[in-house]
Amino acid sequence: MAINTGFYSIFKGKLDKMKDDLKSELERAKSDRRRYVIKDQIKQIKSLTKTVKEMESVMDIKTECPHCGGKL
């Protein structure tokens, strides 16, 4: 299966925005959190993360330090 990597920057930007939105939702008081929104966001983030990682592997983008294996 061929992956179109032309939309990588768009998907990566959307993923970062979704993570920020989830973080702001989790900063709310527990009684004010919208559970259905959190569950849906987590599901979408997992799916988009998988897609972005597949694109990165095809594009040979280094996301780990070659020395220690930590995130860059």
CSV table of N, CA and C in Angstrom, one decimal:
chain,number,residue,atom,x,y,z
A,1,MET,N,0.8,-1.2,0.0
A,1,MET,CA,0.0,0.0,0.0
A,1,MET,C,0.9,1.2,0.0
A,2,ALA,N,0.7,2.1,-0.9
A,2,ALA,CA,1.4,3.4,-1.0
A,2,ALA,C,0.8,4.4,-0.2
A,3,ILE,N,1.7,5.1,0.5
A,3,ILE,CA,1.2,6.2,1.4
A,3,ILE,C,1.5,7.5,0.8
A,4,ASN,N,0.6,8.4,0.6
A,4,ASN,CA,0.8,9.8,0.1
A,4,ASN,C,1.4,10.6,1.2
A,5,THR,N,2.6,11.0,1.1
A,5,THR,CA,3.2,11.8,2.2
A,5,THR,C,3.1,13.3,2.0
A,6,GLY,N,2.4,13.7,1.0
A,6,GLY,CA,2.2,15.1,0.7
A,6,GLY,C,1.4,15.9,1.8
A,7,PHE,N,0.6,15.1,2.5
A,7,PHE,CA,-0.2,15.8,3.6
A,7,PHE,C,0.4,15.6,5.0
A,8,TYR,N,1.6,15.3,5.0
A,8,TYR,CA,2.3,15.0,6.3
A,8,TYR,C,2.2,16.2,7.3
A,9,SER,N,2.5,17.4,6.7
A,9,SER,CA,2.5,18.6,7.6
A,9,SER,C,1.1,19.0,8.1
A,10,ILE,N,0.1,18.7,7.3
A,10,ILE,CA,-1.3,19.0,7.6
A,10,ILE,C,-1.7,18.0,8.8
A,11,PHE,N,-1.4,16.7,8.6
A,11,PHE,CA,-1.8,15.7,9.6
A,11,PHE,C,-1.0,16.0,10.9
A,12,LYS,N,0.3,16.3,10.8
A,12,LYS,CA,1.1,16.6,12.0
A,12,LYS,C,0.5,17.8,12.7
A,13,GLY,N,0.2,18.8,12.0
A,13,GLY,CA,-0.4,20.0,12.6
A,13,GLY,C,-1.7,19.7,13.3
A,14,LYS,N,-2.6,18.9,12.7
A,14,LYS,CA,-3.9,18.6,13.2
A,14,LYS,C,-3.7,17.7,14.5
A,15,LEU,N,-2.7,16.8,14.5
A,15,LEU,CA,-2.4,16.0,15.6
A,15,LEU,C,-2.0,16.8,16.8
A,16,ASP,N,-1.1,17.8,16.6
A,16,ASP,CA,-0.6,18.7,17.6
A,16,ASP,C,-1.8,19.5,18.2
A,17,LYS,N,-2.6,20.0,17.4
A,17,LYS,CA,-3.8,20.7,17.8
A,17,LYS,C,-4.7,19.9,18.7
A,18,MET,N,-5.0,18.6,18.2
A,18,MET,CA,-5.8,17.7,18.9
A,18,MET,C,-5.3,17.4,20.3
A,19,LYS,N,-3.9,17.2,20.4
A,19,LYS,CA,-3.3,17.0,21.7
A,19,LYS,C,-3.4,18.1,22.6
A,20,ASP,N,-3.3,19.4,22.1
A,20,ASP,CA,-3.5,20.6,22.9
A,20,ASP,C,-4.9,20.7,23.4
A,21,ASP,N,-5.9,20.4,22.5
A,21,ASP,CA,-7.3,20.4,22.9
A,21,ASP,C,-7.6,19.4,24.0
A,22,LEU,N,-7.0,18.2,23.9
A,22,LEU,CA,-7.2,17.2,24.9
A,22,LEU,C,-6.6,17.6,26.2
A,23,LYS,N,-5.4,18.2,26.2
A,23,LYS,CA,-4.7,18.7,27.4
A,23,LYS,C,-5.6,19.7,28.1
A,24,SER,N,-6.2,20.6,27.3
A,24,SER,CA,-7.0,21.7,27.9
A,24,SER,C,-8.2,21.1,28.5
A,25,GLU,N,-8.8,20.1,27.9
A,25,GLU,CA,-10.0,19.4,28.5
A,25,GLU,C,-9.6,18.7,29.8
A,26,LEU,N,-8.5,18.1,29.8
A,26,LEU,CA,-8.1,17.4,31.0
A,26,LEU,C,-7.7,18.3,32.2
A,27,GLU,N,-7.4,19.6,31.8
A,27,GLU,CA,-7.1,20.6,32.9
A,27,GLU,C,-8.3,21.1,33.6
A,28,ARG,N,-9.5,20.8,33.1
A,28,ARG,CA,-10.7,21.2,33.7
A,28,ARG,C,-10.9,20.4,35.0
A,29,ALA,N,-11.8,20.9,35.9
A,29,ALA,CA,-12.1,20.1,37.1
A,29,ALA,C,-12.8,18.8,36.6
A,30,LYS,N,-12.5,17.8,37.4
A,30,LYS,CA,-13.0,16.5,37.0
A,30,LYS,C,-14.5,16.4,36.8
A,31,SER,N,-15.3,17.2,37.6
A,31,SER,CA,-16.7,17.2,37.5
A,31,SER,C,-17.2,18.0,36.2
A,32,ASP,N,-16.3,18.8,35.6
A,32,ASP,CA,-16.6,19.6,34.5
A,32,ASP,C,-16.2,19.0,33.2
A,33,ARG,N,-15.4,17.9,33.2
A,33,ARG,CA,-14.9,17.3,32.0
A,33,ARG,C,-16.1,16.6,31.3
A,34,ARG,N,-15.9,16.6,30.0
A,34,ARG,CA,-16.9,16.0,29.1
A,34,ARG,C,-16.3,14.6,28.7
A,35,ARG,N,-16.7,13.6,29.3
A,35,ARG,CA,-16.1,12.2,29.1
A,35,ARG,C,-16.3,11.8,27.6
A,36,TYR,N,-17.4,12.0,27.0
A,36,TYR,CA,-17.6,11.6,25.7
A,36,TYR,C,-16.7,12.3,24.7
A,37,VAL,N,-16.4,13.6,25.0
A,37,VAL,CA,-15.4,14.3,24.1
A,37,VAL,C,-14.0,13.7,24.3
A,38,ILE,N,-13.7,13.5,25.5
A,38,ILE,CA,-12.3,12.9,25.8
A,38,ILE,C,-12.1,11.6,25.1
A,39,LYS,N,-13.1,10.7,25.2
A,39,LYS,CA,-13.0,9.4,24.6
A,39,LYS,C,-12.9,9.5,23.1
A,40,ASP,N,-13.7,10.4,22.5
A,40,ASP,CA,-13.6,10.6,21.1
A,40,ASP,C,-12.3,11.1,20.6
A,41,GLN,N,-11.8,12.1,21.4
A,41,GLN,CA,-10.5,12.7,21.1
A,41,GLN,C,-9.3,11.7,21.1
A,42,ILE,N,-9.4,10.9,22.2
A,42,ILE,CA,-8.3,9.9,22.3
A,42,ILE,C,-8.3,8.9,21.2
A,43,LYS,N,-9.5,8.5,20.8
A,43,LYS,CA,-9.7,7.5,19.7
A,43,LYS,C,-9.1,8.2,18.4
A,44,GLN,N,-9.4,9.4,18.1
A,44,GLN,CA,-9.0,10.1,16.9
A,44,GLN,C,-7.5,10.3,17.0
A,45,ILE,N,-6.9,10.7,18.1
A,45,ILE,CA,-5.5,10.9,18.3
A,45,ILE,C,-4.7,9.6,18.0
A,46,LYS,N,-5.2,8.5,18.5
A,46,LYS,CA,-4.5,7.2,18.3
A,46,LYS,C,-4.5,6.9,16.8
A,47,SER,N,-5.6,7.1,16.1
A,47,SER,CA,-5.7,6.8,14.7
A,47,SER,C,-4.7,7.7,13.9
A,48,LEU,N,-4.8,9.0,14.2
A,48,LEU,CA,-3.9,9.9,13.5
A,48,LEU,C,-2.5,9.7,13.8
A,49,THR,N,-2.1,9.3,15.0
A,49,THR,CA,-0.7,9.1,15.4
A,49,THR,C,-0.2,7.9,14.6
A,50,LYS,N,-1.0,6.9,14.4
A,50,LYS,CA,-0.6,5.7,13.6
A,50,LYS,C,-0.3,6.1,12.2
A,51,THR,N,-1.2,6.9,11.6
A,51,THR,CA,-1.0,7.4,10.3
A,51,THR,C,0.3,8.2,10.1
A,52,VAL,N,0.5,9.2,11.1
A,52,VAL,CA,1.7,10.0,11.0
A,52,VAL,C,3.0,9.2,11.2
A,53,LYS,N,2.9,8.2,12.1
A,53,LYS,CA,4.1,7.3,12.2
A,53,LYS,C,4.4,6.5,11.0
A,54,GLU,N,3.4,6.1,10.3
A,54,GLU,CA,3.6,5.3,9.0
A,54,GLU,C,4.2,6.3,8.0
A,55,MET,N,3.7,7.5,7.9
A,55,MET,CA,4.3,8.5,7.0
A,55,MET,C,5.7,8.8,7.3
A,56,GLU,N,6.0,8.9,8.6
A,56,GLU,CA,7.4,9.2,9.0
A,56,GLU,C,8.3,8.0,8.7
A,57,SER,N,7.8,6.8,8.8
A,57,SER,CA,8.7,5.7,8.4
A,57,SER,C,9.0,5.6,6.9
A,58,VAL,N,8.0,6.0,6.1
A,58,VAL,CA,8.1,6.0,4.7
A,58,VAL,C,9.1,7.2,4.3
A,59,MET,N,9.0,8.3,5.0
A,59,MET,CA,9.8,9.5,4.7
A,59,MET,C,11.2,9.4,5.3
A,60,ASP,N,11.4,8.4,6.1
A,60,ASP,CA,12.7,8.3,6.9
A,60,ASP,C,13.0,9.5,7.8
A,61,ILE,N,11.9,10.0,8.4
A,61,ILE,CA,12.1,11.1,9.4
A,61,ILE,C,12.6,10.5,10.7
A,62,LYS,N,13.7,11.1,11.2
A,62,LYS,CA,14.2,10.6,12.4
A,62,LYS,C,13.5,11.2,13.6
A,63,THR,N,12.8,10.4,14.4
A,63,THR,CA,12.1,10.9,15.6
A,63,THR,C,12.8,10.5,16.9
A,64,GLU,N,13.9,9.7,16.7
A,64,GLU,CA,14.6,9.2,17.9
A,64,GLU,C,16.0,9.6,17.8
A,65,CYS,N,16.6,9.9,18.9
A,65,CYS,CA,18.1,10.1,19.0
A,65,CYS,C,18.8,8.9,18.7
A,66,PRO,N,19.8,9.0,17.8
A,66,PRO,CA,20.6,7.8,17.4
A,66,PRO,C,21.4,7.2,18.5
A,67,HIS,N,21.7,8.1,19.5
A,67,HIS,CA,22.6,7.7,20.6
A,67,HIS,C,21.9,7.1,21.7
A,68,CYS,N,20.9,7.7,22.2
A,68,CYS,CA,20.2,7.3,23.4
A,68,CYS,C,18.8,6.7,23.1
A,69,GLY,N,18.2,6.9,21.9
A,69,GLY,CA,16.9,6.4,21.6
A,69,GLY,C,15.8,7.2,22.1
A,70,GLY,N,16.1,8.4,22.7
A,70,GLY,CA,15.0,9.3,23.2
A,70,GLY,C,14.4,10.1,22.1
A,71,LYS,N,13.3,10.8,22.4
A,71,LYS,CA,12.6,11.6,21.5
A,71,LYS,C,13.4,12.8,21.1
A,72,LEU,N,13.3,13.3,19.9
A,72,LEU,CA,13.9,14.5,19.4
A,72,LEU,C,12.9,15.6,19.5
